[in-house]
CSV table of C-alpha atoms in Angstrom, one decimal:
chain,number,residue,atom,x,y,z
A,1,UNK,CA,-65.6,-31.9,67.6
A,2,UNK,CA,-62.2,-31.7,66.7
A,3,UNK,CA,-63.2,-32.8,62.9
A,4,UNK,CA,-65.4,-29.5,62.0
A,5,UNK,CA,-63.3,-27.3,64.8
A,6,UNK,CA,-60.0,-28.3,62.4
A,7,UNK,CA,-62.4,-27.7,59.2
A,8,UNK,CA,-63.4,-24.1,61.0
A,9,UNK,CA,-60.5,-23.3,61.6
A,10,UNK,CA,-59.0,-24.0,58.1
A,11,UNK,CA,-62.0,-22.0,56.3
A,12,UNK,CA,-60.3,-18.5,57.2
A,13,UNK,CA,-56.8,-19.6,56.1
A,14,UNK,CA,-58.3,-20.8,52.6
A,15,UNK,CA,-60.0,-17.6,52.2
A,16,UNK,CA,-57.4,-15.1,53.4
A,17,UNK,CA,-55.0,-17.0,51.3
A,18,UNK,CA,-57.0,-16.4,48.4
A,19,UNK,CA,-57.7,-12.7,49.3
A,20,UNK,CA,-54.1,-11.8,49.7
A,21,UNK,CA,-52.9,-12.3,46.3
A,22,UNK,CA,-56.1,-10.1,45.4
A,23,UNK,CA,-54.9,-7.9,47.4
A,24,UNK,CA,-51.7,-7.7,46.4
A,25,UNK,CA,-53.0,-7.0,43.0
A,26,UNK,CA,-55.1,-4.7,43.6
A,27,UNK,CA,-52.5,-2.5,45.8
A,28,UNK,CA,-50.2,-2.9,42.7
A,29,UNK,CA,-52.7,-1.9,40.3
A,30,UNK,CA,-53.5,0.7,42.4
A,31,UNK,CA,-49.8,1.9,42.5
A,32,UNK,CA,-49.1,1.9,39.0
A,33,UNK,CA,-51.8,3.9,37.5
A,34,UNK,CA,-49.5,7.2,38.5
A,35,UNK,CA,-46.4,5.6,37.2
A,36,UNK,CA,-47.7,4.4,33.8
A,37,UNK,CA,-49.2,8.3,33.5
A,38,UNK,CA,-46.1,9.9,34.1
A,39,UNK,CA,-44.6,8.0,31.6
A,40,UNK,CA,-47.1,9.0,28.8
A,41,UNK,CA,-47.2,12.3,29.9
A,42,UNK,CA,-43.2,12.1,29.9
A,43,UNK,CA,-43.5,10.3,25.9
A,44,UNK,CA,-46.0,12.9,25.1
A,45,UNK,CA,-44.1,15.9,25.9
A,46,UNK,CA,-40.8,14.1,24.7
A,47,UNK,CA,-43.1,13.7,21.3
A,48,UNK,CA,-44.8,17.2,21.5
A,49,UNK,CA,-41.0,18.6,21.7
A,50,UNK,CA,-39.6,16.5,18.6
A,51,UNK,CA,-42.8,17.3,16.7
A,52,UNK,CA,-42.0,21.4,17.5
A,53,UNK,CA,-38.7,21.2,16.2
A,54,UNK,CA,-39.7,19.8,13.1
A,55,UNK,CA,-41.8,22.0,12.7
A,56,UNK,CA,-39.7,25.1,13.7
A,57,UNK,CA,-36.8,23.6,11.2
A,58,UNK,CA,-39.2,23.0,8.1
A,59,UNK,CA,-41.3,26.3,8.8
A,60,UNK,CA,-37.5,28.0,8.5
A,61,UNK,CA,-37.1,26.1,5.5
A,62,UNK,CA,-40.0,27.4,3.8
A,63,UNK,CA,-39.4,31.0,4.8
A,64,UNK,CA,-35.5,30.9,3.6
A,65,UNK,CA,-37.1,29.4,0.3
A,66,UNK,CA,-39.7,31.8,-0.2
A,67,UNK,CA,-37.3,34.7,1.0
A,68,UNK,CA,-34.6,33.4,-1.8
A,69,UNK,CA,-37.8,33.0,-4.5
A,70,UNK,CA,-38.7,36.6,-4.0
A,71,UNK,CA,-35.5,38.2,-4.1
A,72,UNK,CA,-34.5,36.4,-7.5
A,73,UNK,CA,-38.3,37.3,-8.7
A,74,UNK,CA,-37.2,41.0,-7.6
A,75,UNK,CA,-34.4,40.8,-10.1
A,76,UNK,CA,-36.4,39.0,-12.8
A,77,UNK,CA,-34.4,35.9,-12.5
A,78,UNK,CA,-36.9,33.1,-12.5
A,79,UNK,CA,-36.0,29.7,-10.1
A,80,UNK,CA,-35.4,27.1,-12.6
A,81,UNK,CA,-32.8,24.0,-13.2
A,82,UNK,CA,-33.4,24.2,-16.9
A,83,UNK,CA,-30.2,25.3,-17.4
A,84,UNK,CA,-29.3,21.4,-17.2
A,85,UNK,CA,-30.4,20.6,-20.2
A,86,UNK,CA,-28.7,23.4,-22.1
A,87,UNK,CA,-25.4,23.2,-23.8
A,88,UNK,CA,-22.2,23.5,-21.7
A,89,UNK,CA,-20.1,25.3,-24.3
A,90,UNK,CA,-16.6,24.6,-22.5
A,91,UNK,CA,-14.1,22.0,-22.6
A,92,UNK,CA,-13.2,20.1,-19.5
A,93,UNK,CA,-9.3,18.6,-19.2
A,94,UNK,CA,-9.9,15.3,-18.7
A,95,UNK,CA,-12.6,12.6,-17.5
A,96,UNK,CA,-15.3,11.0,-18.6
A,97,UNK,CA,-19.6,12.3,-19.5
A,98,UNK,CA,-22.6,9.8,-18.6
A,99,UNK,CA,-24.3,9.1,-21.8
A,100,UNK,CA,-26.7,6.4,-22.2
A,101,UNK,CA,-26.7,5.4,-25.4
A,102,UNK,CA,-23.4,3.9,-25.4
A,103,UNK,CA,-22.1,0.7,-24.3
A,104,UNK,CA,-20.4,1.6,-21.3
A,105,UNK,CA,-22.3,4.6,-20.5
A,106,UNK,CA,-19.4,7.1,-20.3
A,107,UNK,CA,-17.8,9.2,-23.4
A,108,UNK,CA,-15.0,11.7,-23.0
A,109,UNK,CA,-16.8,14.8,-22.8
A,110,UNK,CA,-17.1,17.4,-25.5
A,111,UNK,CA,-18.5,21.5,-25.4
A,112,UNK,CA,-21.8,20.3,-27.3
A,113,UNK,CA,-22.9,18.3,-24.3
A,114,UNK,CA,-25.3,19.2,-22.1
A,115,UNK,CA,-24.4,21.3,-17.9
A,116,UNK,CA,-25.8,17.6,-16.7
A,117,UNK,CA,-23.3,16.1,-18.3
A,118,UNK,CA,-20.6,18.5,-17.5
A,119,UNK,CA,-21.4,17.8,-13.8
A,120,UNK,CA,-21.5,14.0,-14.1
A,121,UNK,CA,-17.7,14.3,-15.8
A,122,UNK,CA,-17.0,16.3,-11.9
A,123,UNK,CA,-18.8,13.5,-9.9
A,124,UNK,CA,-16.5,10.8,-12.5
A,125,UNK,CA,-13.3,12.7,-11.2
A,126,UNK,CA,-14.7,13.1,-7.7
A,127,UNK,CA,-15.4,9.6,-7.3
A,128,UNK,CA,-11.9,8.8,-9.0
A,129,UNK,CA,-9.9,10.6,-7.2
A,130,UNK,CA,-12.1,9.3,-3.6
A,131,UNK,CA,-12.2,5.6,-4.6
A,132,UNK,CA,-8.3,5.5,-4.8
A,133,UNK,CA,-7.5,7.6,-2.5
A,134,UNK,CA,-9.5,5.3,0.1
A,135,UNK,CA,-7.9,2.6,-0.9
A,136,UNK,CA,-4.3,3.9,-0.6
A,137,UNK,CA,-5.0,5.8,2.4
A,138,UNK,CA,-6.0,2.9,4.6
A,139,UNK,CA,-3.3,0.7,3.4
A,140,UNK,CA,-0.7,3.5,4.2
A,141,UNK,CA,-2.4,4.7,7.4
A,142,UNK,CA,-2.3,1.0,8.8
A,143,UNK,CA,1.2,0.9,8.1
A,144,UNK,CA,1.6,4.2,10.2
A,145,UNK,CA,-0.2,3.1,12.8
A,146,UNK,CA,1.8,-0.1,13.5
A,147,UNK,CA,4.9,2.1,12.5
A,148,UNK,CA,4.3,4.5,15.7
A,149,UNK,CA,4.3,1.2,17.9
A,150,UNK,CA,7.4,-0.4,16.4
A,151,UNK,CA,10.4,-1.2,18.5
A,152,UNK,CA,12.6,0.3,16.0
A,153,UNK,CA,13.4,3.9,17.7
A,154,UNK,CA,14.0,5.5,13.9
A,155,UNK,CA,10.7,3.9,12.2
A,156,UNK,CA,8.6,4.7,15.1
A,157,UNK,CA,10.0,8.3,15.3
A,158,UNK,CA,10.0,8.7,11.8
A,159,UNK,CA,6.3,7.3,11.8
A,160,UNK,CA,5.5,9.9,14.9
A,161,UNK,CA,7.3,13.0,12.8
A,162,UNK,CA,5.0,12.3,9.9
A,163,UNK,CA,2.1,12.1,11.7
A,164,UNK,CA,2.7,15.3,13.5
A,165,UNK,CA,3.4,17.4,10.9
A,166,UNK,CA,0.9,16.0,8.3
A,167,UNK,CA,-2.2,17.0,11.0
A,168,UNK,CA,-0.6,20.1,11.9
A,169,UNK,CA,-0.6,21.9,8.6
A,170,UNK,CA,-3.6,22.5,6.2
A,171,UNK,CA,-4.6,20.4,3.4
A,172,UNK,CA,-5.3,23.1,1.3
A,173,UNK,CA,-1.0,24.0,1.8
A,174,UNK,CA,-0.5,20.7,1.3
A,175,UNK,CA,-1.8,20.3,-2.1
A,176,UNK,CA,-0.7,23.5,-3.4
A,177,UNK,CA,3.1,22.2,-2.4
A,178,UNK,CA,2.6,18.9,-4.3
A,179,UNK,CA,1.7,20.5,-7.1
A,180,UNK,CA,3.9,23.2,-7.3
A,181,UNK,CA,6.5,22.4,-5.4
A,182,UNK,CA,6.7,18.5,-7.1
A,183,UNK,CA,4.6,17.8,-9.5
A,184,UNK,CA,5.5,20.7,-11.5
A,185,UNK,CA,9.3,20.2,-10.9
A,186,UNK,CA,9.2,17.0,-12.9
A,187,UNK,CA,11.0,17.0,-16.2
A,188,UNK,CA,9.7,17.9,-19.5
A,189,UNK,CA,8.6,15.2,-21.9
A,190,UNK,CA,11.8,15.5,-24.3
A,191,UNK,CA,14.1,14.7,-20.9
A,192,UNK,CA,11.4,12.3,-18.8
A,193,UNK,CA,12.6,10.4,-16.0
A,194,UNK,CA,11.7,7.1,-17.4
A,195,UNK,CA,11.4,3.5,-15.3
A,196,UNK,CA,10.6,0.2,-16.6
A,197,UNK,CA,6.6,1.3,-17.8
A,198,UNK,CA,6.5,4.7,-16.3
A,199,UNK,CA,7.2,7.9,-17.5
A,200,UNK,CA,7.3,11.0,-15.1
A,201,UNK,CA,7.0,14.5,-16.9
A,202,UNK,CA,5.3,18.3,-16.3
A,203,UNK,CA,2.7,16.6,-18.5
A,204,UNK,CA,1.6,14.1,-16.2
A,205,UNK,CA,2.7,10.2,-15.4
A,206,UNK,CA,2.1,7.3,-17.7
A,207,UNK,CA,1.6,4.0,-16.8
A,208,UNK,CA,0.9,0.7,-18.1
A,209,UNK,CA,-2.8,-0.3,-18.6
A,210,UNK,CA,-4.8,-2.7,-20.2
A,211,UNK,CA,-6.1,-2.1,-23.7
A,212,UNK,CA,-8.7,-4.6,-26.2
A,213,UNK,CA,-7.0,-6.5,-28.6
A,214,UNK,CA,-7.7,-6.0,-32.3
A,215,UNK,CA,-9.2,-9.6,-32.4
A,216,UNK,CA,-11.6,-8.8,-29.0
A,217,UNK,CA,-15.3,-9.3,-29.7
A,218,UNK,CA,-17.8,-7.5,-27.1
A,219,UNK,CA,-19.0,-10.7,-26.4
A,220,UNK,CA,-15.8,-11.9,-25.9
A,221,UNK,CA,-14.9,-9.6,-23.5
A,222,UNK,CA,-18.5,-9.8,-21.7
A,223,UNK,CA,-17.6,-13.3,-20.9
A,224,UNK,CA,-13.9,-12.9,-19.8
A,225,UNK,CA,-14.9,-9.9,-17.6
A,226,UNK,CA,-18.0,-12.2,-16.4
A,227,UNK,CA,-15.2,-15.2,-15.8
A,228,UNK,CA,-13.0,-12.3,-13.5
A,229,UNK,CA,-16.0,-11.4,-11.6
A,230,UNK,CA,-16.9,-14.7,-10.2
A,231,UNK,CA,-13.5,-15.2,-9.6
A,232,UNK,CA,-13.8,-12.3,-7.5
A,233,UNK,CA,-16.8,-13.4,-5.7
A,234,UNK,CA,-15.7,-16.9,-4.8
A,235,UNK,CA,-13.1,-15.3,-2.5
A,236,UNK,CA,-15.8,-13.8,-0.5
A,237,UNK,CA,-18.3,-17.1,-0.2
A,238,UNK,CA,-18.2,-19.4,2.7
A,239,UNK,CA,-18.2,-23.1,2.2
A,240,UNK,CA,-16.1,-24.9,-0.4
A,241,UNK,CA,-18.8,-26.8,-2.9
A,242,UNK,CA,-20.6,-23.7,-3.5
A,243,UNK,CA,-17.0,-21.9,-3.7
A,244,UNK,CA,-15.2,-24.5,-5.9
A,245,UNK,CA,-18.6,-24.6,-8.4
A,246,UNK,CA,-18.3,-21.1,-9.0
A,247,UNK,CA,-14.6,-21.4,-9.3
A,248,UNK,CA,-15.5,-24.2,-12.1
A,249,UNK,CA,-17.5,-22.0,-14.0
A,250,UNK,CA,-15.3,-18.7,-14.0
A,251,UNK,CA,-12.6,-21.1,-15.6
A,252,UNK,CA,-15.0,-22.9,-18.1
A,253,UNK,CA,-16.0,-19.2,-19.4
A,254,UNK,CA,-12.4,-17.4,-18.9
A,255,UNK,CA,-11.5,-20.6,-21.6
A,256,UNK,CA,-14.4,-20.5,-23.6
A,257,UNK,CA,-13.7,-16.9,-24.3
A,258,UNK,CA,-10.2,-17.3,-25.0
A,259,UNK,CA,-10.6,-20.4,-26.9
A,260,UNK,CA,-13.3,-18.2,-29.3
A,261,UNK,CA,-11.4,-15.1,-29.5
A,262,UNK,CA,-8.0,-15.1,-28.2
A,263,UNK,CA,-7.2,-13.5,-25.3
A,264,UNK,CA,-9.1,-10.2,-25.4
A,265,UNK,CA,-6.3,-8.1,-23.8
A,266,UNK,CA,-3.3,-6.6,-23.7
A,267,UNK,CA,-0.4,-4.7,-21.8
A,268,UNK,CA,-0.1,-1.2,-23.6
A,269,UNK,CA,3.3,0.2,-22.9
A,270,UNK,CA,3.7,4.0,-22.9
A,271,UNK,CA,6.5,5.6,-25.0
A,272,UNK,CA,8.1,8.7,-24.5
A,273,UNK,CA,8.4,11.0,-28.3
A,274,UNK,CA,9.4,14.3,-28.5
A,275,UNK,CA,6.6,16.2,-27.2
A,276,UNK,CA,4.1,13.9,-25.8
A,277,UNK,CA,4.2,10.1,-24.6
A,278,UNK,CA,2.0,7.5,-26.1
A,279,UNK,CA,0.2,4.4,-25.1
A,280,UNK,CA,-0.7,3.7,-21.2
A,281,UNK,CA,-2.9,5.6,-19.6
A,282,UNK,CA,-1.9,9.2,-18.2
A,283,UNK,CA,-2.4,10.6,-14.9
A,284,UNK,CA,-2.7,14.5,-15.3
A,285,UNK,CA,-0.4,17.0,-12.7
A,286,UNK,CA,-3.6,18.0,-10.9
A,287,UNK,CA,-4.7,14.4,-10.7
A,288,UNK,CA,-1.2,13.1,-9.3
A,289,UNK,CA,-1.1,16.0,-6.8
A,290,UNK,CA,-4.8,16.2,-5.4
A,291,UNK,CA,-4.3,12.5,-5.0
A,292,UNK,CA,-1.0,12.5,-3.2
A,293,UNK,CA,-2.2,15.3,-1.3
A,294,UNK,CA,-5.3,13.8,0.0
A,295,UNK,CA,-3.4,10.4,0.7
A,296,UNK,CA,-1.1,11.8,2.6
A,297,UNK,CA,-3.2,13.5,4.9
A,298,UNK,CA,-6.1,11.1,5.3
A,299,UNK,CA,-3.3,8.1,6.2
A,300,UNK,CA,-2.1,10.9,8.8
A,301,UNK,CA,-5.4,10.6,10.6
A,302,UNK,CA,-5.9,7.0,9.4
A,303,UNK,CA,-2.4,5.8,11.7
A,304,UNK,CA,-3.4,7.5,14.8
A,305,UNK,CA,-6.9,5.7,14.6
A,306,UNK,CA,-4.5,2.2,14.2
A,307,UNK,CA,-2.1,3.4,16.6
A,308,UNK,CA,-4.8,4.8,19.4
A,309,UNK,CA,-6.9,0.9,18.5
A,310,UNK,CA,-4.1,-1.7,19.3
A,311,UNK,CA,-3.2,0.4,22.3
A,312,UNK,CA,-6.3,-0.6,23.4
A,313,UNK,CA,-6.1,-4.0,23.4
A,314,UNK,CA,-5.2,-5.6,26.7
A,315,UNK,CA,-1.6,-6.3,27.3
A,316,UNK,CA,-2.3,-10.1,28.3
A,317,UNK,CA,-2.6,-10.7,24.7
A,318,UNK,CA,0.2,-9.3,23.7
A,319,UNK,CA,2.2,-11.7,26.4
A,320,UNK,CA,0.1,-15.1,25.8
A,321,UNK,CA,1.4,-14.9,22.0
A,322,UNK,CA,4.8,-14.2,23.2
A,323,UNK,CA,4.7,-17.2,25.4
A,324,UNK,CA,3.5,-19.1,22.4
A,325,UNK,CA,6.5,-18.1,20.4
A,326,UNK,CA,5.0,-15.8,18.1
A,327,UNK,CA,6.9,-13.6,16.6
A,328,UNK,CA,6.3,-9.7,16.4
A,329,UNK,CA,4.9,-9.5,12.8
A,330,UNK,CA,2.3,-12.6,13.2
A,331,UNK,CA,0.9,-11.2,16.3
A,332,UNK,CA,0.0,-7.9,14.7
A,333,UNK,CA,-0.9,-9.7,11.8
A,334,UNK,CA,-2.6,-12.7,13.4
A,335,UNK,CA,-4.0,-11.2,16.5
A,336,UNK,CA,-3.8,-7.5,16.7
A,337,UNK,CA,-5.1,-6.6,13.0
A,338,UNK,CA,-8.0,-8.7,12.9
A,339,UNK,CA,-9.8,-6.9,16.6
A,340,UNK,CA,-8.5,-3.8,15.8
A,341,UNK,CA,-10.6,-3.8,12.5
A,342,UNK,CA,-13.6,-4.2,14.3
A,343,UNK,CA,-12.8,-1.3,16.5
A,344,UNK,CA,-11.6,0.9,13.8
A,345,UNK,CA,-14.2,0.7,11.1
A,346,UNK,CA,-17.0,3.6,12.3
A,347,UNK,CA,-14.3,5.5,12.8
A,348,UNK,CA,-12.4,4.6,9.3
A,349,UNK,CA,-16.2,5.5,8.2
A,350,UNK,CA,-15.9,9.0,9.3
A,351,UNK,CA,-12.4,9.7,7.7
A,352,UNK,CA,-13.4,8.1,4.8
A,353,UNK,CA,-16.2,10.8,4.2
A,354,UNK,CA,-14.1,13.8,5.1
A,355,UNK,CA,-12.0,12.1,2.6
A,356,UNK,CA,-14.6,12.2,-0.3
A,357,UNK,CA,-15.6,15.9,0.4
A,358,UNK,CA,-11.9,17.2,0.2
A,359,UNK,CA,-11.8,16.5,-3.1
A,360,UNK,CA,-13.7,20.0,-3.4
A,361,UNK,CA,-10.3,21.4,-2.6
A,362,UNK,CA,-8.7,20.5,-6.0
A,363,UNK,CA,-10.2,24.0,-7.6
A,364,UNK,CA,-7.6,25.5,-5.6
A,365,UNK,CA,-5.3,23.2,-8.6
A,366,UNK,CA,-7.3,23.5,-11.5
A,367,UNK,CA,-8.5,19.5,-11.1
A,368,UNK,CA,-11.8,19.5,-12.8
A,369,UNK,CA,-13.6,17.7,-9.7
A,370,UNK,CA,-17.3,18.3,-9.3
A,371,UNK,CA,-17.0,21.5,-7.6
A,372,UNK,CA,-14.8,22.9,-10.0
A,373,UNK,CA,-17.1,21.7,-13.3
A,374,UNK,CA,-20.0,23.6,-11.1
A,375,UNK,CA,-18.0,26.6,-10.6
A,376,UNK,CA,-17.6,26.7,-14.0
A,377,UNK,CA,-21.3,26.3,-15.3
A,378,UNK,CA,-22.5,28.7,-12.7
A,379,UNK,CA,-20.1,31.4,-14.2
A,380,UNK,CA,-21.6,30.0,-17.9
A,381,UNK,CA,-26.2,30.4,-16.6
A,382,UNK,CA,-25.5,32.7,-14.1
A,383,UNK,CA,-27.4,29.9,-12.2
A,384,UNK,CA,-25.3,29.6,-9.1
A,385,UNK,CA,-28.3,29.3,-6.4
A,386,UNK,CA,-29.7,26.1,-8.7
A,387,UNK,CA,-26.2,24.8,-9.1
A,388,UNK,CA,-25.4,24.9,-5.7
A,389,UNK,CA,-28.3,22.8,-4.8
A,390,UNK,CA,-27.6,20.5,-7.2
A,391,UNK,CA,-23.9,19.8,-6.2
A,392,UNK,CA,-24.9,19.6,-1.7
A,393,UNK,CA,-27.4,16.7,-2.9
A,394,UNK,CA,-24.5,14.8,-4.8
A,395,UNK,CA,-22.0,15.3,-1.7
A,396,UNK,CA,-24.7,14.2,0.4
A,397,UNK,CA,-25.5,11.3,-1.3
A,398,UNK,CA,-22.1,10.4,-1.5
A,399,UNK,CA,-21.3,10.4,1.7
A,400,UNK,CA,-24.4,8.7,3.0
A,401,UNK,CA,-23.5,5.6,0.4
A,402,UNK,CA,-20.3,5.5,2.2
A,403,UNK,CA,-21.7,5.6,5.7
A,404,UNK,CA,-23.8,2.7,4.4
A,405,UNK,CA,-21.2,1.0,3.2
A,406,UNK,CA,-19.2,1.4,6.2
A,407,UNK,CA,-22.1,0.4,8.8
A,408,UNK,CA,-23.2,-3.1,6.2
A,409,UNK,CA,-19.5,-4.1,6.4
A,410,UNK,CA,-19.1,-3.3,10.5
A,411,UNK,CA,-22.2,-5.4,10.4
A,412,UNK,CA,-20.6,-8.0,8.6
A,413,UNK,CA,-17.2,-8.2,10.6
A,414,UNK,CA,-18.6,-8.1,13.9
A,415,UNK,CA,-18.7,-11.7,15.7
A,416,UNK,CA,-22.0,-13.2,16.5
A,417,UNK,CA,-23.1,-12.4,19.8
A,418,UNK,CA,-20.4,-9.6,20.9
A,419,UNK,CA,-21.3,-5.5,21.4
């Protein structure tokens, strides 16, 4: 008896206990079917909204389009960027035109070229004046930035003064007083100030730069520019066969191509005559002011990024290098720079493309940037609606390659496994 009462009695616990998970299931099943709707129905009105806009922004497109086509076919004036290929018929002061056909690809730029080429001499001084500007602004802003935290009471005021008064005023007052204001009060040419390379005059500054050597080949320099680039590049590989091979190699052809042709450069000195220097390269007034001007301001903004980053850092860092010994300068330059970076990048991102579309200001000096050049062949075609267009899509494009830039490098810097 007790053998099948035991087995009865363990019949019902083997089948409840496989009911209940069913059960369970079922109930859960059961409970989920509303949640799982209400979350399409959410993504299909979240989806339903987005689509609208879309549609509401490009159905405002095409009405503003067709709007602007019918009040220029009202006039007689016919929607067209033909203009582009037509002849420019003006000078421009100084950079360079794109131009295919020759080796480098740039020509100084003449009246028989085409508008295109015109506005490819602004985007050359746009991106001129940018690139350097970048460069020196982050340098000096970094400097700024440590400067406002330095224990020296007359750097870090001095440092806090700047600041304040660069972010205060306009940048459009600030370039007009370096140019006017400096720039222009420099010397004339028969009475330069003169240091050793470097002339400063009304006309401009001269400096030293690099010119070919009368016994340079183009292949020659090919190579020795080839040798300088991988050069360049073993600095940024990691492990030290691959790094040391490419070293090898950038010395086998910087030799070769010195052995073949001499050394295929030279230092070109400027001189100072009567009326105009020669030799070095020249920097125009409106060049050395618009790039002063934007300098200035952007390492304004640049320092208070610094300054606002490594006051973020906790202070126990600060104190564990001091109990190390570390002095001041290597734990901001060991410790403090190198997290701060990281911080400081999307935001460095952001200056950097207010940076590039101030440039636009230098019409207010006569600096032939891009917006300048386009001001001037709107005023040639009368085409200022086709020329506008034209000149948003190259600041656009500009400013997206440097948030690109910006966002591959943060990528880059950012340590495996940290947010």
């Amino acid at each position: 008896m007790s053998g099948p009462a035991g087995l009865g009695r363990s019949i019902p616990l083997t089948f409840s206990a496989r009911r209940l998970p069913m059960d369970t299931m079922v109930h859960r099943a059961v409970s989920e079917r509303p949640e799982r709707r209400a979350l399409k129905a959410r993504a299909f009105r979240r989806n339903l909204v987005q689509a609208a806009i879309i549609a509401a922004v490009a159905a405002l497109m095409i009405g503003l389009g067709y709007a602007i086509r019918s009040s220029l076919a009202a006039r007689g004036i016919a929607f067209s960027f033909g203009y582009l290929a037509s002849g420019a018929g003006f000078e421009i002061s100084e950079g360079y035109a794109v131009a295919i056909s020759t080796p480098l690809g740039l020509v100084p730029f003449s009246s028989g070229m085409t508008n295109a080429q015109a506005l490819t001499v602004g985007l050359f001084n746009t991106l001129k004046v940018a690139i350097l500007a970048i460069v020196v602004a982050t340098a000096l802003g970094t400097l700024l930035g440590v400067g406002r935290l330095s224990t020296n009471w007359l750097v870090r005021q001095l440092c806090f003064y700047f600041v304040e008064f660069v972010r205060n005023t306009p940048l459009l007052i600030q370039l007009t007083f370096w140019y006017i204001a400096v720039v222009l009060q420099f010397p004339p040419i028969s009475a330069a100030a003169g240091f050793p390379g470097v002339i400063l005059s009304q006309q401009g500054i001269w400096l030293p730069s690099i010119a070919a050597t009368d016994t340079a080949t183009g292949p020659g320099i090919i190579i020795f520019l080839l040798a300088l680039v991988l050069g360049v590049l073993s600095a940024f590989i990691s492990g030290g066969k691959r790094r040391w091979v490419i070293v090898g190699l950038s010395a086998i052809l910087l030799l070769g191509a010195v052995i073949v042709g001499g050394f295929p450069f030279t230092i070109d000195i400027p001189e100072a005559g009567r009326f105009r220097a020669s030799g070095g390269t020249m920097l125009s007034p409106e060049f050395t002011a618009i790039l002063i001007g934007i300098v200035v301001n952007s390492s304004a903004y640049l320092g208070e990024i610094v300054r606002g980053a490594i006051e973020s850092l906790p202070r126990g860092q600060w104190e564990a290098a001091r109990s190390l010994g570390l002095a001041r300068n290597d734990i901001i330059k060991d410790i403090v720079l190198p997290q701060v970076f990281r911080v400081i990048l999307p935001s460095f991102g952001n200056q950097y493309i207010g940076l590039a579309k101030n440039t636009s200001l230098g019409i207010a000096i006569g600096f032939p940037d891009l917006f300048n050049v386009y001001g001037t062949v709107a005023n040639q075609t009368g085409r200022s609606l086709e020329g506008i267009i034209v000149v948003t899509l190259i600041y656009l494009l500009i400013s997206l390659g440097i948030s690109a830039t910006i966002n591959r490098l943060n990528a880059r810097i950012q340590i495996p496994g940290a947010r």
